[in-house]
């Protein structure tokens, strides 16, 4: 699972991707830490970035995108559906043990030099990342904002009613950590109902603007370990017993990694 | 004999007191740690789901439909007070199949299983979607609108 946030701030001339770096295996333990963001080149110049979530690894997009070497945006948009399909296929072939619906989505931002502004986009293998059925699968949709869900009741990362696309109200470099921390606290749930944390490693902020693409690590969750479940205290529903078990299990796992 | 029973009762009462104290303490501590989590506190002090449903009176309610496309529940049914994100891989449910809502001015008394008006539902759903998602109505550069 992934924190996969896209925020376009037109008045600031910048778009942001806020992602984590933890990749989980079927047991929901960290298998590795890696960037989930890939640069987009048009005519050889980096003009944007893509992040991926779901049953996909953005690394599988890198090679075909490099081979495609899109000369313009039109070629890039036209190629994205097949890039998503290919990446999902490669991921499924690599991880045949990961059963399920194999949903995936990519979101990203590019800087349109002609218009002098950043643009955001999303494409999904189905409509599950979108608010309703009007968003077709394997079609590139222009988007100004997509946030990974977080607990709306407690520990809100910003006041109710804040427009995160307005740089006067929300600044990625300043406020991004609180957003992704809230998302990290909002546990995912296995089919059996047990909770687990799906967001960890590092909080990476990718900025797309007229100067290109830059990355910044906003947060390093130093306690996260490969081979261990990500530690968390359930924010909403899990019992304290489960919390204690998670904390103890993580402590035991972390301790064993040092030996 | 009486002394022994008294001792046992004393030990048992101390153990029970410690159990309750630690339990509540952990509940408060964990609740505070995660940002005064209402539900963690509730879990810590043993509140039931039905008690949690009282939160709906404060305007908190969760509804099905955010994320759309399941088509399994009538849109006007409040299906859960505490929906969690289930893994779409394992359950087939949408990534954002449910959402926790604070619908301004509506759904003040929604509880699990309630039927609410479609207008209220639509308002709440729209509000919840807006916080997480905003489309861009303009075509992308070099592309026609899909």
PDB file of C-alpha atoms in Angstrom, chain A residues 3 17 23 97 105 111 116 171 234 236 243:
ATOM      1  CA  UNK A   3       0.646   7.090   0.381  1.00  0.00           C
ATOM      2  CA  UNK A  17       3.627  14.321  -5.205  1.00  0.00           C
ATOM      3  CA  UNK A  23       7.101  -1.771  -0.301  1.00  0.00           C
ATOM      4  CA  UNK A  97       1.473 -15.021  -4.878  1.00  0.00           C
ATOM      5  CA  UNK A 105      -3.220   3.494 -10.575  1.00  0.00           C
ATOM      6  CA  UNK A 111       4.801  21.326 -16.233  1.00  0.00           C
ATOM      7  CA  UNK A 116       3.317  28.227 -17.910  1.00  0.00           C
ATOM      8  CA  UNK A 171       2.329  24.596   1.934  1.00  0.00           C
ATOM      9  CA  UNK A 234      -4.268   2.313  15.473  1.00  0.00           C
ATOM     10  CA  UNK A 236      -9.470   4.726  15.320  1.00  0.00           C
ATOM     11  CA  UNK A 243      -1.694  -1.809  19.674  1.00  0.00           C
TER      12      UNK A 243
END
